[in-house]
């Protein structure tokens, strides 16, 4: 019996010792796990810190090589499109980060076609500004022909690489120019500057930041050209500036000879002043404008198309100018020729035949058709003889 008690006591003494050993093992194991975790966190932190340093250096160009590199850009390119090329050329180190930067900034400007000098020492903002050509001091002489529509002026600026399409669209359609004669037209919208971009020869700066300035120069020129003499003529006709510019735009697109501008303006006024008998001006150039065209023959379907500029179906003047008229047409609109003509038809040489009655007009149309046929026959004969 005593032996059994001794054995039990011995077993009882062993149990706490075993528990203590297990407890120490567990403590040792927990400490090791903590150390591993701390080392892992520190390692990840160091890696992330190094990555952040490298990325920040690329974005802000803290310490980067100073070496000019040239990159050529084609038409219809934006900053995002050439991010990978910048990476390949060594101008930036992380094309994907550059793309994220552009998207976060919320600005992906178009880039004018041409060759750009970039430097790895530039930060991302400087690279974007350079590509967007926002601070160009390069000038260019450009001529806006009389009778060009706003769409044609826009295309001319694009063809001459003055600015990108996004830049000119923003300037044309959203910038609230402060000129007094435009205040009744606000808010800015597509087409609101039609008629007021005065055709002339200009010395302008290239670059997207100068798009507004380019249009501003044209508007300033219009304000100067719409002088006291034009204003006096408009007042005598009982017409607003908007009406005068609209009539002048019709004259500009219809007249091909200076000596006929006032005569054509007289036909327009005769119809406007006799609206009960002649409710429709029937000006082909306005129909073409409504169809988005500037030239060509009008079909029966074209003449029946329902647009605000179809002066075969819409009474009176169109909603606004159909082009940007020059001074001669503005003057003709302010001082129309006094006569009794209500009709005119074009001849092959650009002149017009005018008529007082519809019967006379029909005879003029026949004469025009005959002259057109003769001109085509002569052209075919000359082509066949090799002249």
PDB file of C-alpha atoms in Angstrom, residues 153-281:
ATOM      1  CA  UNK A 153     -11.476  77.669 -89.942  1.00  0.00           C
ATOM      2  CA  UNK A 154     -11.125  74.879 -87.394  1.00  0.00           C
ATOM      3  CA  UNK A 155      -9.867  72.485 -90.059  1.00  0.00           C
ATOM      4  CA  UNK A 156      -7.399  75.083 -91.349  1.00  0.00           C
ATOM      5  CA  UNK A 157      -5.948  75.508 -87.838  1.00  0.00           C
ATOM      6  CA  UNK A 158      -5.629  71.730 -87.536  1.00  0.00           C
ATOM      7  CA  UNK A 159      -4.037  71.366 -90.968  1.00  0.00           C
ATOM      8  CA  UNK A 160      -1.466  74.024 -90.051  1.00  0.00           C
ATOM      9  CA  UNK A 161      -0.783  72.306 -86.696  1.00  0.00           C
ATOM     10  CA  UNK A 162      -1.707  75.424 -84.745  1.00  0.00           C
ATOM     11  CA  UNK A 163      -3.336  73.373 -81.976  1.00  0.00           C
ATOM     12  CA  UNK A 164      -5.065  70.052 -81.366  1.00  0.00           C
ATOM     13  CA  UNK A 165      -8.712  69.314 -82.077  1.00  0.00           C
ATOM     14  CA  UNK A 166      -9.588  69.079 -78.378  1.00  0.00           C
ATOM     15  CA  UNK A 167      -8.057  72.496 -77.738  1.00  0.00           C
ATOM     16  CA  UNK A 168      -9.847  74.264 -80.616  1.00  0.00           C
ATOM     17  CA  UNK A 169     -13.167  72.550 -79.843  1.00  0.00           C
ATOM     18  CA  UNK A 170     -12.974  73.697 -76.238  1.00  0.00           C
ATOM     19  CA  UNK A 171     -12.157  77.259 -77.308  1.00  0.00           C
ATOM     20  CA  UNK A 172     -14.883  77.358 -79.978  1.00  0.00           C
ATOM     21  CA  UNK A 173     -17.692  75.734 -78.043  1.00  0.00           C
ATOM     22  CA  UNK A 174     -17.213  76.395 -74.329  1.00  0.00           C
ATOM     23  CA  UNK A 175     -15.048  79.471 -73.741  1.00  0.00           C
ATOM     24  CA  UNK A 176     -17.269  82.457 -72.763  1.00  0.00           C
ATOM     25  CA  UNK A 177     -15.692  85.303 -74.723  1.00  0.00           C
ATOM     26  CA  UNK A 178     -16.437  88.681 -73.155  1.00  0.00           C
ATOM     27  CA  UNK A 179     -17.086  90.746 -76.289  1.00  0.00           C
ATOM     28  CA  UNK A 180     -20.165  92.920 -75.937  1.00  0.00           C
ATOM     29  CA  UNK A 181     -21.691  91.807 -79.227  1.00  0.00           C
ATOM     30  CA  UNK A 182     -21.602  88.161 -78.046  1.00  0.00           C
ATOM     31  CA  UNK A 183     -23.273  88.603 -74.670  1.00  0.00           C
ATOM     32  CA  UNK A 184     -26.761  87.957 -76.047  1.00  0.00           C
ATOM     33  CA  UNK A 185     -25.478  84.691 -77.530  1.00  0.00           C
ATOM     34  CA  UNK A 186     -24.221  83.230 -74.225  1.00  0.00           C
ATOM     35  CA  UNK A 187     -23.965  80.561 -72.923  1.00  0.00           C
ATOM     36  CA  UNK A 188     -21.305  79.356 -75.300  1.00  0.00           C
ATOM     37  CA  UNK A 189     -22.266  76.416 -77.483  1.00  0.00           C
ATOM     38  CA  UNK A 190     -21.335  74.808 -80.751  1.00  0.00           C
ATOM     39  CA  UNK A 191     -21.587  77.260 -83.649  1.00  0.00           C
ATOM     40  CA  UNK A 192     -22.138  80.374 -81.538  1.00  0.00           C
ATOM     41  CA  UNK A 193     -19.132  82.187 -83.047  1.00  0.00           C
ATOM     42  CA  UNK A 194     -20.226  81.633 -86.648  1.00  0.00           C
ATOM     43  CA  UNK A 195     -20.092  84.930 -88.525  1.00  0.00           C
ATOM     44  CA  UNK A 196     -17.868  86.748 -86.035  1.00  0.00           C
ATOM     45  CA  UNK A 197     -14.442  85.216 -86.753  1.00  0.00           C
ATOM     46  CA  UNK A 198     -13.319  87.906 -89.149  1.00  0.00           C
ATOM     47  CA  UNK A 199     -11.483  86.602 -92.245  1.00  0.00           C
ATOM     48  CA  UNK A 200      -8.033  88.150 -92.530  1.00  0.00           C
ATOM     49  CA  UNK A 201      -4.306  87.374 -92.342  1.00  0.00           C
ATOM     50  CA  UNK A 202      -3.049  86.857 -88.793  1.00  0.00           C
ATOM     51  CA  UNK A 203       0.253  86.309 -87.033  1.00  0.00           C
ATOM     52  CA  UNK A 204      -0.602  83.866 -84.271  1.00  0.00           C
ATOM     53  CA  UNK A 205       1.155  81.739 -81.695  1.00  0.00           C
ATOM     54  CA  UNK A 206       1.098  77.964 -82.019  1.00  0.00           C
ATOM     55  CA  UNK A 207       0.102  75.734 -79.123  1.00  0.00           C
ATOM     56  CA  UNK A 208      -3.002  74.578 -77.315  1.00  0.00           C
ATOM     57  CA  UNK A 209      -2.789  77.340 -74.706  1.00  0.00           C
ATOM     58  CA  UNK A 210      -3.032  79.889 -77.535  1.00  0.00           C
ATOM     59  CA  UNK A 211      -6.243  78.517 -79.088  1.00  0.00           C
ATOM     60  CA  UNK A 212      -8.416  80.979 -77.177  1.00  0.00           C
ATOM     61  CA  UNK A 213      -6.065  83.852 -78.033  1.00  0.00           C
ATOM     62  CA  UNK A 214      -6.230  82.956 -81.731  1.00  0.00           C
ATOM     63  CA  UNK A 215     -10.031  83.194 -81.765  1.00  0.00           C
ATOM     64  CA  UNK A 216      -9.913  86.295 -79.585  1.00  0.00           C
ATOM     65  CA  UNK A 217      -7.786  88.104 -82.181  1.00  0.00           C
ATOM     66  CA  UNK A 218     -10.350  87.280 -84.887  1.00  0.00           C
ATOM     67  CA  UNK A 219     -13.223  88.494 -82.694  1.00  0.00           C
ATOM     68  CA  UNK A 220     -11.366  91.725 -81.894  1.00  0.00           C
ATOM     69  CA  UNK A 221     -10.853  92.265 -85.617  1.00  0.00           C
ATOM     70  CA  UNK A 222     -14.573  91.789 -86.271  1.00  0.00           C
ATOM     71  CA  UNK A 223     -15.399  94.331 -83.583  1.00  0.00           C
ATOM     72  CA  UNK A 224     -13.126  96.853 -85.296  1.00  0.00           C
ATOM     73  CA  UNK A 225     -14.412  96.111 -88.796  1.00  0.00           C
ATOM     74  CA  UNK A 226     -18.056  96.437 -87.765  1.00  0.00           C
ATOM     75  CA  UNK A 227     -17.467 100.169 -87.779  1.00  0.00           C
ATOM     76  CA  UNK A 228     -19.672 103.230 -87.461  1.00  0.00           C
ATOM     77  CA  UNK A 229     -20.473 103.181 -91.183  1.00  0.00           C
ATOM     78  CA  UNK A 230     -21.754  99.597 -90.996  1.00  0.00           C
ATOM     79  CA  UNK A 231     -23.662 100.423 -87.817  1.00  0.00           C
ATOM     80  CA  UNK A 232     -25.306 103.417 -89.473  1.00  0.00           C
ATOM     81  CA  UNK A 233     -26.366 101.300 -92.460  1.00  0.00           C
ATOM     82  CA  UNK A 234     -27.778  98.626 -90.181  1.00  0.00           C
ATOM     83  CA  UNK A 235     -29.781 101.245 -88.291  1.00  0.00           C
ATOM     84  CA  UNK A 236     -31.128 102.632 -91.574  1.00  0.00           C
ATOM     85  CA  UNK A 237     -32.267  99.159 -92.570  1.00  0.00           C
ATOM     86  CA  UNK A 238     -33.816  98.584 -89.148  1.00  0.00           C
ATOM     87  CA  UNK A 239     -31.668  95.503 -88.674  1.00  0.00           C
ATOM     88  CA  UNK A 240     -29.692  94.208 -85.700  1.00  0.00           C
ATOM     89  CA  UNK A 241     -26.029  93.239 -85.896  1.00  0.00           C
ATOM     90  CA  UNK A 242     -27.109  89.595 -85.901  1.00  0.00           C
ATOM     91  CA  UNK A 243     -29.326  90.205 -88.941  1.00  0.00           C
ATOM     92  CA  UNK A 244     -26.654  92.169 -90.785  1.00  0.00           C
ATOM     93  CA  UNK A 245     -24.021  89.486 -90.210  1.00  0.00           C
ATOM     94  CA  UNK A 246     -26.484  86.783 -91.252  1.00  0.00           C
ATOM     95  CA  UNK A 247     -27.424  88.625 -94.487  1.00  0.00           C
ATOM     96  CA  UNK A 248     -23.743  89.359 -95.148  1.00  0.00           C
ATOM     97  CA  UNK A 249     -22.942  85.656 -94.793  1.00  0.00           C
ATOM     98  CA  UNK A 250     -25.573  84.801 -97.405  1.00  0.00           C
ATOM     99  CA  UNK A 251     -24.141  87.433 -99.733  1.00  0.00           C
ATOM    100  CA  UNK A 252     -20.602  86.168 -99.121  1.00  0.00           C
ATOM    101  CA  UNK A 253     -21.459  82.622-100.143  1.00  0.00           C
ATOM    102  CA  UNK A 254     -23.676  83.574-103.079  1.00  0.00           C
ATOM    103  CA  UNK A 255     -21.700  86.410-104.709  1.00  0.00           C
ATOM    104  CA  UNK A 256     -18.565  85.582-106.652  1.00  0.00           C
ATOM    105  CA  UNK A 257     -18.004  89.094-107.980  1.00  0.00           C
ATOM    106  CA  UNK A 258     -17.548  92.206-105.858  1.00  0.00           C
ATOM    107  CA  UNK A 259     -19.747  94.296-108.120  1.00  0.00           C
ATOM    108  CA  UNK A 260     -22.721  91.988-107.479  1.00  0.00           C
ATOM    109  CA  UNK A 261     -22.639  91.850-103.665  1.00  0.00           C
ATOM    110  CA  UNK A 262     -24.941  94.840-103.153  1.00  0.00           C
ATOM    111  CA  UNK A 263     -27.247  93.610-105.952  1.00  0.00           C
ATOM    112  CA  UNK A 264     -27.666  90.197-104.317  1.00  0.00           C
ATOM    113  CA  UNK A 265     -28.177  91.883-100.943  1.00  0.00           C
ATOM    114  CA  UNK A 266     -30.933  93.950-102.635  1.00  0.00           C
ATOM    115  CA  UNK A 267     -32.697  90.749-103.786  1.00  0.00           C
ATOM    116  CA  UNK A 268     -32.608  89.385-100.227  1.00  0.00           C
ATOM    117  CA  UNK A 269     -34.055  92.604 -98.797  1.00  0.00           C
ATOM    118  CA  UNK A 270     -36.731  92.799-101.499  1.00  0.00           C
ATOM    119  CA  UNK A 271     -37.937  89.335-100.504  1.00  0.00           C
ATOM    120  CA  UNK A 272     -37.721  90.056 -96.766  1.00  0.00           C
ATOM    121  CA  UNK A 273     -39.700  93.269 -97.254  1.00  0.00           C
ATOM    122  CA  UNK A 274     -42.330  91.478 -99.373  1.00  0.00           C
ATOM    123  CA  UNK A 275     -42.724  88.373 -97.212  1.00  0.00           C
ATOM    124  CA  UNK A 276     -46.383  87.864 -98.091  1.00  0.00           C
ATOM    125  CA  UNK A 277     -45.480  87.334-101.749  1.00  0.00           C
ATOM    126  CA  UNK A 278     -41.976  85.921-101.220  1.00  0.00           C
ATOM    127  CA  UNK A 279     -41.945  84.087 -97.862  1.00  0.00           C
ATOM    128  CA  UNK A 280     -38.893  82.018 -98.793  1.00  0.00           C
ATOM    129  CA  UNK A 281     -35.462  83.433 -99.624  1.00  0.00           C
TER     130      UNK A 281
END
